[in-house]
Amino acid sequence: MDAEAREKLERTTRWEPQEAEPAIFRRWLDGGYFHPEATGTPEENYSIAIPPPNVTGALHMGHALNGSVQDVLVRRARMEGRNTLWILGTDHAGIATQAVVEKRLREDGTDRHELGRGAFTERVWAWKEEYGARIRDQYQRLGASCDYDRERFTLDDDYARAVRRVFVELYEKGLIYRDEYMVNWDPGSRSAISDLEVENRDQEDTLFSISYPIEGSDRSLTVATVRPETMMADTAVAVNPTDERYSDLVGGHCTLPLVGRRIPIIADEHVDPEFGTGALKITPGHDANDFEIGRRHGLEEVTIIGEDGRMLEEAGERFAGLTVAEAQEAVVSALKEEGVLEAEEPYVHSVPFSHRSGERIEPLISLQWFCRMEELAGPAIEAVERDEVRITPERWKRVYLDWMREIRPWCISRQLWWGHRIPVWYRGDETWVGEEAPEGEGWVQDEDVLDTWFSSAIWPFATLGWPDDTPDLRAFYPTDFLTTAREILFLWVARMVMTGIEFTGKVPFDDVYVHAVIQARDGRRMSKSLGTGIDPLEEIDRHGADALRFGLLAMSSTQDVRFSDARVEQGRDLANKLWNASRLILLNVEAPDPAGRIVPPLPEADEDRWILSRLESTIATFGELVSEYDFSHAVGELYDFVFTDLCDWYLEIVKPRIYDGDPSLAPILLSTLERTLALVHAVMPFVTEEIWGYHPYREGELVVHELPVADPTRIDLELERAFGEAIGMTRLLRSWRDAAGVPAGTVLRVVEPEEAGTWEFVTRLGRAEAVQPDGDEPLATVAGFGILPGEGLDPAEIAERLDSRRSKLEAELEKVVGRLGSPGFTEKAPPEVVSEERRREQDLRDRIAGLG
């Protein structure tokens, strides 16, 4: 280390991420470490295709967690020497992006129709350029080691060509077709959306009972409905064929109130005899179940609600132009006037809403493009059943398979301007489906665009150049890993498996990790509109990227968890601890010559063998946990080793040897620091890279340093157990000193336990000296050590202080035990809160026991 570097290290007494991180990341980029050559095979290489964020705005905390998980795996693979590619990119996000740009236009006093399609899409492209650059910068701030030179976008020209190829091939196989069918119509976005974009919410409505007069009789059928506003489109009344109450009416007719239309009474097994009166009004044009019943019975399909959510002329002059809610009020009033409204009662049921616009879904019959899914789903089911694609946690495998076995046709067309225009052209009665426009005059392209998820479904291979046989595709497909949130397991993950097998003959990735959702601090979902969002960049500005990465990984689990400031602060403290421990070593240890760098197989000092064993055990355990995608426990292992074993204990034990210049320590300390930095790097890349810059063994950047592999010959579990016991005793001695009010400068006289053990450092770090029993009655026995009276120790005062401390701890313990004994707490509180309370209970019991 030269004089300038030493002077800088001496004056920098805390890790300063805001100053160091940008320069480190620029060094990585300039070194080309994230941009691999397209050589080797997918089996030799390692690749991940990033779940592409929507270009609707900035990254949120879910992206930060997702990115942290991927970067741990990517950095470790790179350090293993594998040719490693992390594909970066963004998604055009049709409905979502169009919605935010339209909102901006309304604020400017205009709209897309006034601009026209061409000018509007230019506005959206400008939005994409702004927010795409912002997203790229945010990933860099996080430390994400993506290939920023291979960045892709789902509307790139080459990507769009791949999307058209998929559409055309599926069409030619007969899987894509056009039909008038019932769809989920979103009046907010004025587009059809898929079943997976529908969010069902429990809502209280009114259940209305309406009399339908039976033809040729003075009887009537009472029909129960929550949607009287659609009754003008009724084309039948249905009953269950086993319902004896109505068996004599099946085949007859009744009169539709308000309209006077004669409609049939039919029998269908779908009708639930227990719901309402057991008679169901059938509205094929405005209810998905009624649509299926209508098709089975050949019923007319009448539409009275338009795409704008307002009543059409077909609803009648009195109701035309009204919103659906206004129409319901008007219809109920008309039913009362006609004397056919029998009853009203509250009714709670599940109501579909658009996940995109938030508006209530209006089932409509619409001419749309669909994709038949059964043929694609079969191989994708088999791939997961055979674990060719492994889904973690295991429960999501079952959910995936259950959904895939019940898969339905997918409505793939959207009535939008932003997106992949459907590659279909019309001229009179002629239709052309192709990757390019047909030759000749008069052809008009379909106005609709494809569902965003149609283009996202080919992300893992289209980003690598498919349909061309590119070097990137040959080197990096299939990819190795995907991490995702559970809500897009079907929207995206399942569809990638289907298209990957269909178009490449290979699954798109080996492993899928469904990560937890990080909630707001109060347990609600993170949302800008709710005021519960937490900006990752603010956390990075406050504590540094390493702290946020560590905190998010520590929070991640199989359960949804609340955002924890304490976990991020724990990451910040760990970075500072590692920084200062490294300063202690690097500023006080003389680097040996190359021949003296070898660490002996069995160092003489117990503490040296112990720390080497703990390091190798941690390397092994951390690697196993990461391979199982148990990131929370993995970073917990790192923390325990670095913060506790290495910094709090080992360095404290060997400080006298460091300051005495013990030559046997240099190779152990410097090797341990090197391997620790390389181990921690994937989780906390910035602070480890900065420290590595001062290390005398440094050759090249840490980002491409060899990943440490555990050396089993150095692991001594019995020694680790003995030292763990000794550390526990030292803690108890220190705790007793604090509780008893023993002055810091006072050295305790103690009688060591009779059994053999590593007591020398216990007494030294506990500020005690071992003496032979002298007949005095011990003040207390703590962890087997008899604490004898001595100068400055008043037994009565000590007993009083200990009793006071014991009383406070016992009162606190009583409250904790009471909470844990309450089903209302253990069953309703978040799991992490209950777990923390159980840990607190054990801690209190240990502290009470440690009072002697």
XYZ file of N, CA and C in Angstrom, residues 372-529:
474
model
N -55.593 -20.642 -28.537
C -55.993 -21.894 -27.892
C -54.781 -22.441 -27.125
N -54.941 -22.758 -25.836
C -53.788 -23.007 -24.972
C -53.525 -24.473 -24.637
N -54.503 -25.358 -24.812
C -54.328 -26.739 -24.330
C -53.098 -27.415 -24.935
N -52.896 -27.243 -26.233
C -51.776 -27.910 -26.902
C -50.439 -27.381 -26.396
N -50.376 -26.067 -26.101
C -49.142 -25.490 -25.579
C -48.922 -25.871 -24.124
N -50.019 -26.034 -23.379
C -49.908 -26.287 -21.942
C -49.377 -27.684 -21.637
N -49.721 -28.666 -22.451
C -49.336 -30.052 -22.157
C -47.852 -30.225 -21.892
N -46.959 -29.845 -22.823
C -45.525 -30.004 -22.577
C -45.027 -29.168 -21.398
N -45.658 -28.007 -21.171
C -45.241 -27.148 -20.058
C -45.626 -27.764 -18.723
N -46.716 -28.505 -18.690
C -47.099 -29.236 -17.478
C -46.084 -30.348 -17.215
N -45.749 -31.104 -18.268
C -44.811 -32.218 -18.114
C -43.432 -31.726 -17.656
N -43.009 -30.572 -18.162
C -41.685 -30.053 -17.798
C -41.592 -29.768 -16.307
N -42.667 -29.247 -15.728
C -42.664 -28.953 -14.292
C -42.871 -30.223 -13.480
N -43.708 -31.122 -13.966
C -43.901 -32.400 -13.265
C -42.588 -33.176 -13.179
N -41.774 -33.114 -14.239
C -40.495 -33.844 -14.262
C -39.349 -33.042 -13.638
N -39.659 -31.843 -13.138
C -38.665 -30.952 -12.530
C -37.597 -30.499 -13.515
N -37.947 -30.477 -14.793
C -37.054 -29.816 -15.758
C -37.060 -28.318 -15.468
N -38.193 -27.834 -15.003
C -38.291 -26.487 -14.429
C -38.664 -26.695 -12.963
N -37.763 -26.284 -12.066
C -38.009 -26.454 -10.628
C -38.543 -25.151 -10.052
N -39.661 -25.232 -9.342
C -40.287 -24.045 -8.767
C -40.120 -24.086 -7.250
N -39.564 -23.011 -6.703
C -39.332 -22.868 -5.263
C -40.044 -21.605 -4.771
N -40.771 -21.651 -3.649
C -41.082 -22.788 -2.789
C -41.973 -23.822 -3.497
N -41.948 -25.029 -2.986
C -42.630 -26.170 -3.599
C -44.120 -25.938 -3.789
N -44.756 -25.203 -2.874
C -46.220 -25.029 -2.970
C -46.627 -24.333 -4.260
N -45.738 -23.510 -4.826
C -46.098 -22.814 -6.062
C -46.062 -23.736 -7.258
N -45.344 -24.848 -7.147
C -45.381 -25.871 -8.200
C -46.797 -26.424 -8.301
N -47.400 -26.734 -7.168
C -48.768 -27.268 -7.177
C -49.758 -26.250 -7.737
N -49.586 -24.992 -7.354
C -50.486 -23.941 -7.852
C -50.359 -23.805 -9.368
N -49.121 -23.825 -9.852
C -48.855 -23.748 -11.303
C -49.556 -24.889 -12.030
N -49.366 -26.106 -11.537
C -49.933 -27.274 -12.216
C -51.455 -27.255 -12.182
N -52.045 -26.867 -11.060
C -53.509 -26.802 -10.965
C -54.065 -25.827 -11.990
N -53.424 -24.679 -12.120
C -53.923 -23.671 -13.067
C -53.749 -24.140 -14.506
N -52.597 -24.714 -14.805
C -52.321 -25.145 -16.176
C -53.288 -26.242 -16.632
N -53.691 -27.103 -15.727
C -54.607 -28.185 -16.098
C -56.013 -27.684 -16.375
N -56.321 -26.465 -15.932
C -57.646 -25.882 -16.169
C -57.565 -24.701 -17.140
N -56.508 -24.638 -17.931
C -56.258 -23.459 -18.758
C -57.350 -23.245 -19.795
N -57.643 -21.977 -20.089
C -58.693 -21.601 -21.039
C -58.086 -20.815 -22.197
N -58.836 -20.625 -23.277
C -58.324 -19.797 -24.372
C -57.939 -18.404 -23.866
N -56.927 -17.851 -24.481
C -56.359 -16.567 -24.059
C -56.757 -15.501 -25.075
N -57.430 -14.467 -24.615
C -57.744 -13.329 -25.483
C -56.483 -12.489 -25.611
N -55.891 -12.456 -26.809
C -54.572 -11.836 -26.974
C -54.634 -10.462 -27.639
N -55.830 -9.999 -28.054
C -55.923 -8.688 -28.696
C -56.330 -7.627 -27.682
N -55.813 -6.423 -27.887
C -56.118 -5.297 -27.001
C -56.447 -4.079 -27.851
N -57.439 -3.314 -27.400
C -57.888 -2.160 -28.157
C -57.080 -0.929 -27.722
N -55.799 -0.956 -28.062
C -54.861 0.093 -27.665
C -54.088 0.578 -28.881
N -53.317 1.641 -28.678
C -52.441 2.141 -29.736
C -50.972 1.811 -29.455
N -50.621 1.567 -28.194
C -49.226 1.347 -27.823
C -49.002 -0.158 -27.658
N -48.151 -0.703 -28.497
C -47.886 -2.132 -28.413
C -47.555 -2.713 -29.768
N -47.503 -4.032 -29.836
C -47.233 -4.742 -31.089
C -48.518 -4.837 -31.891
N -48.564 -4.141 -32.981
C -49.747 -4.180 -33.847
C -49.932 -5.617 -34.358
N -51.146 -6.106 -34.314
C -51.428 -7.476 -34.751
C -51.072 -7.608 -36.235
N -50.254 -8.613 -36.607
C -49.764 -8.727 -37.996
C -50.795 -9.368 -38.931
N -51.939 -8.716 -39.021
C -53.036 -9.184 -39.875
C -53.535 -7.983 -40.676
N -53.754 -8.199 -41.985
C -54.232 -7.133 -42.865
C -55.514 -7.599 -43.563
N -56.396 -6.644 -43.861
C -57.680 -6.959 -44.489
C -57.826 -6.114 -45.753
N -58.452 -6.763 -46.789
C -58.830 -6.036 -48.013
C -60.132 -6.667 -48.484
N -61.233 -5.955 -48.213
C -62.535 -6.545 -48.527
C -62.743 -7.809 -47.714
N -63.013 -8.906 -48.385
C -63.205 -10.191 -47.710
C -61.895 -10.951 -47.537
N -60.794 -10.387 -48.019
C -59.498 -11.060 -47.933
C -58.823 -10.770 -46.582
N -58.085 -11.756 -46.077
C -57.301 -11.597 -44.835
C -55.889 -12.113 -45.086
N -54.915 -11.323 -44.669
C -53.516 -11.709 -44.828
C -52.867 -11.731 -43.438
N -52.242 -12.855 -43.105
C -51.509 -12.988 -41.843
C -50.052 -13.250 -42.194
N -49.157 -12.364 -41.800
C -47.749 -12.544 -42.155
C -46.840 -11.657 -41.331
N -45.550 -11.952 -41.430
C -44.573 -11.157 -40.683
C -44.398 -9.769 -41.281
N -44.685 -9.639 -42.564
C -44.582 -8.345 -43.233
C -45.909 -8.037 -43.926
N -46.109 -6.767 -44.251
C -47.346 -6.355 -44.915
C -47.422 -6.977 -46.314
N -48.631 -7.305 -46.772
C -48.771 -7.893 -48.114
C -48.518 -6.846 -49.195
N -48.175 -7.328 -50.377
C -47.990 -6.414 -51.509
C -49.345 -6.057 -52.104
N -49.389 -4.916 -52.738
C -50.627 -4.500 -53.379
C -51.321 -3.379 -52.631
N -52.306 -2.787 -53.297
C -53.027 -1.649 -52.737
C -54.249 -2.104 -51.946
N -54.697 -1.232 -51.054
C -55.978 -1.441 -50.386
C -55.944 -2.264 -49.116
N -54.792 -2.725 -48.713
C -54.713 -3.525 -47.489
C -54.710 -2.610 -46.265
N -55.466 -2.987 -45.255
C -55.555 -2.216 -44.017
C -55.193 -3.126 -42.847
N -54.223 -2.689 -42.017
C -53.794 -3.534 -40.895
C -54.810 -3.484 -39.757
N -54.937 -4.593 -39.058
C -55.797 -4.672 -37.875
C -55.412 -3.554 -36.913
N -56.409 -2.873 -36.358
C -56.163 -1.739 -35.469
C -55.640 -2.150 -34.100
N -55.918 -3.374 -33.680
C -55.605 -3.789 -32.316
C -54.122 -4.124 -32.145
N -53.691 -4.152 -30.881
C -52.335 -4.589 -30.560
C -52.420 -5.877 -29.739
N -51.290 -6.537 -29.599
C -51.241 -7.773 -28.828
C -51.134 -7.485 -27.335
N -51.715 -8.366 -26.548
C -51.549 -8.316 -25.107
C -50.059 -8.238 -24.779
N -49.701 -7.367 -23.833
C -48.299 -7.219 -23.424
C -47.655 -8.557 -23.101
N -48.417 -9.434 -22.446
C -47.837 -10.706 -22.012
C -47.547 -11.637 -23.184
N -48.136 -11.381 -24.347
C -47.835 -12.182 -25.537
C -46.380 -11.962 -25.940
N -45.957 -10.695 -25.946
C -44.566 -10.406 -26.310
C -43.609 -10.750 -25.177
N -44.046 -10.550 -23.935
C -43.180 -10.886 -22.801
C -42.935 -12.385 -22.701
N -43.850 -13.180 -23.241
C -43.747 -14.636 -23.127
C -42.511 -15.198 -23.823
N -41.919 -14.448 -24.746
C -40.752 -14.963 -25.474
C -39.460 -14.276 -25.026
N -39.512 -13.572 -23.906
C -38.390 -12.772 -23.419
C -37.071 -13.543 -23.309
N -37.029 -14.740 -22.730
C -35.722 -15.394 -22.531
C -34.970 -15.711 -23.817
N -35.701 -15.985 -24.911
C -34.975 -16.324 -26.148
C -34.994 -15.203 -27.187
N -36.046 -14.376 -27.176
C -36.070 -13.258 -28.131
C -34.986 -12.235 -27.801
N -34.654 -12.072 -26.511
C -33.593 -11.142 -26.127
C -32.224 -11.600 -26.605
N -32.093 -12.875 -26.949
C -30.815 -13.428 -27.393
C -30.741 -13.582 -28.911
N -31.730 -12.997 -29.616
C -31.635 -12.953 -31.074
C -32.573 -13.854 -31.833
N -33.305 -14.754 -31.143
C -34.265 -15.600 -31.846
C -35.247 -14.702 -32.611
N -35.670 -15.057 -33.827
C -35.599 -16.378 -34.459
C -34.298 -16.687 -35.210
N -33.349 -15.756 -35.218
C -32.069 -16.063 -35.859
C -31.245 -16.978 -34.947
N -30.386 -17.771 -35.557
C -29.506 -18.665 -34.807
C -28.241 -17.883 -34.449
N -28.326 -17.045 -33.404
C -27.243 -16.125 -33.075
C -26.231 -16.765 -32.130
N -25.000 -16.233 -32.082
C -24.022 -16.721 -31.096
C -24.538 -16.591 -29.662
N -25.252 -15.481 -29.358
C -25.795 -15.303 -28.009
C -26.786 -16.413 -27.665
N -27.645 -16.742 -28.609
C -28.647 -17.778 -28.372
C -27.969 -19.129 -28.137
N -26.953 -19.430 -28.917
C -26.249 -20.710 -28.778
C -25.482 -20.783 -27.456
N -24.997 -19.634 -26.978
C -24.149 -19.635 -25.779
C -24.943 -19.550 -24.481
N -26.100 -18.879 -24.516
C -26.740 -18.539 -23.243
C -28.194 -18.996 -23.094
N -28.715 -19.757 -24.053
C -30.082 -20.275 -23.913
C -30.044 -21.789 -23.922
N -30.752 -22.444 -22.985
C -31.651 -21.888 -21.984
C -30.896 -21.135 -20.880
N -31.628 -20.229 -20.214
C -31.063 -19.525 -19.071
C -31.133 -20.430 -17.844
N -30.540 -19.976 -16.764
C -30.435 -20.825 -15.572
C -31.519 -20.554 -14.533
N -31.963 -19.316 -14.417
C -32.732 -18.955 -13.230
C -33.691 -17.818 -13.554
N -34.816 -17.838 -12.856
C -35.771 -16.728 -12.928
C -36.325 -16.503 -11.529
N -36.373 -15.257 -11.098
C -37.060 -14.938 -9.851
C -38.218 -14.006 -10.167
N -39.336 -14.219 -9.475
C -40.549 -13.499 -9.842
C -41.474 -13.385 -8.647
N -42.419 -12.477 -8.756
C -43.486 -12.378 -7.758
C -44.587 -13.357 -8.125
N -45.331 -13.805 -7.148
C -46.326 -14.859 -7.381
C -47.461 -14.405 -8.305
N -47.764 -13.088 -8.321
C -48.923 -12.654 -9.098
C -48.727 -12.777 -10.601
N -47.481 -12.986 -11.057
C -47.281 -13.165 -12.502
C -46.788 -14.575 -12.832
N -47.008 -15.506 -11.905
C -46.632 -16.896 -12.173
C -47.358 -17.418 -13.406
N -48.620 -17.036 -13.573
C -49.398 -17.486 -14.732
C -49.328 -16.477 -15.871
N -49.436 -15.191 -15.532
C -49.388 -14.151 -16.559
C -48.119 -14.253 -17.393
N -47.022 -14.610 -16.761
C -45.737 -14.528 -17.446
C -44.946 -15.836 -17.416
N -44.712 -16.388 -16.225
C -43.811 -17.539 -16.109
C -44.337 -18.734 -16.899
N -45.614 -19.086 -16.685
C -46.184 -20.246 -17.378
C -46.127 -20.052 -18.887
N -46.378 -18.848 -19.337
C -46.387 -18.590 -20.781
C -44.981 -18.652 -21.362
N -43.974 -18.264 -20.582
C -42.595 -18.416 -21.060
C -42.224 -19.893 -21.193
N -42.671 -20.709 -20.253
C -42.393 -22.146 -20.354
C -43.049 -22.716 -21.608
N -44.306 -22.313 -21.856
C -45.020 -22.818 -23.031
C -44.345 -22.399 -24.327
N -44.027 -21.105 -24.464
C -43.425 -20.643 -25.725
C -41.997 -21.131 -25.875
N -41.267 -21.222 -24.764
C -39.897 -21.716 -24.848
C -39.843 -23.114 -25.436
N -40.690 -23.993 -24.921
C -40.721 -25.374 -25.438
C -41.215 -25.397 -26.875
N -42.250 -24.605 -27.178
C -42.865 -24.614 -28.503
C -41.902 -24.126 -29.584
N -41.140 -23.075 -29.302
C -40.352 -22.444 -30.364
C -38.856 -22.759 -30.320
N -38.351 -23.267 -29.194
C -36.929 -23.626 -29.155
C -36.734 -25.107 -28.839
N -37.791 -25.759 -28.408
C -37.670 -27.153 -28.014
C -37.034 -27.349 -26.653
N -36.808 -26.244 -25.932
C -36.151 -26.316 -24.624
C -36.902 -25.448 -23.623
N -36.864 -25.864 -22.350
C -37.439 -24.999 -21.320
C -36.589 -23.735 -21.244
N -37.189 -22.584 -20.885
C -36.445 -21.318 -20.925
C -35.509 -21.099 -19.743
N -35.700 -21.848 -18.653
C -34.864 -21.702 -17.464
C -34.989 -22.971 -16.638
N -34.012 -23.193 -15.775
C -34.011 -24.395 -14.941
C -34.781 -24.198 -13.641
N -34.634 -23.021 -13.045
C -35.198 -22.776 -11.725
C -36.026 -21.502 -11.712
N -37.153 -21.572 -10.993
C -37.998 -20.400 -10.762
C -38.116 -20.224 -9.252
N -37.716 -19.055 -8.774
C -37.827 -18.750 -7.350
C -38.899 -17.683 -7.184
N -39.974 -18.034 -6.487
C -41.064 -17.092 -6.232
C -40.757 -16.384 -4.916
N -40.348 -15.134 -5.015
C -39.916 -14.423 -3.808
C -41.103 -13.814 -3.064
N -40.852 -13.464 -1.814
C -41.884 -12.865 -0.970
C -42.189 -11.443 -1.438
N -43.307 -10.951 -0.995
C -43.675 -9.554 -1.243
C -43.235 -8.730 -0.035
N -42.484 -7.674 -0.296
C -42.095 -6.756 0.768
C -43.222 -5.734 0.931
N -43.860 -5.745 2.089
C -44.978 -4.843 2.357
C -44.466 -3.532 2.932
N -45.368 -2.561 3.044
C -45.021 -1.304 3.698
C -44.761 -1.555 5.179
N -44.241 -0.562 5.854
C -43.887 -0.722 7.272
C -45.095 -1.117 8.122
N -46.289 -0.683 7.707
C -47.488 -0.974 8.507
C -48.214 -2.231 8.043
N -47.632 -2.965 7.106
C -48.233 -4.212 6.657
C -49.126 -4.073 5.448
N -49.418 -2.832 5.019
C -50.199 -2.645 3.800
C -49.281 -2.816 2.591
N -49.902 -2.937 1.418
C -49.072 -3.046 0.225
C -48.404 -1.706 -0.044
N -47.223 -1.760 -0.637
C -46.542 -0.522 -1.003
C -47.254 0.100 -2.197
N -47.589 1.379 -2.078
C -48.331 2.045 -3.137
C -48.120 3.545 -3.041
N -47.848 4.171 -4.188
C -47.727 5.627 -4.203
C -49.050 6.284 -3.824
N -50.146 5.755 -4.376
C -51.453 6.363 -4.127
C -51.855 6.255 -2.661
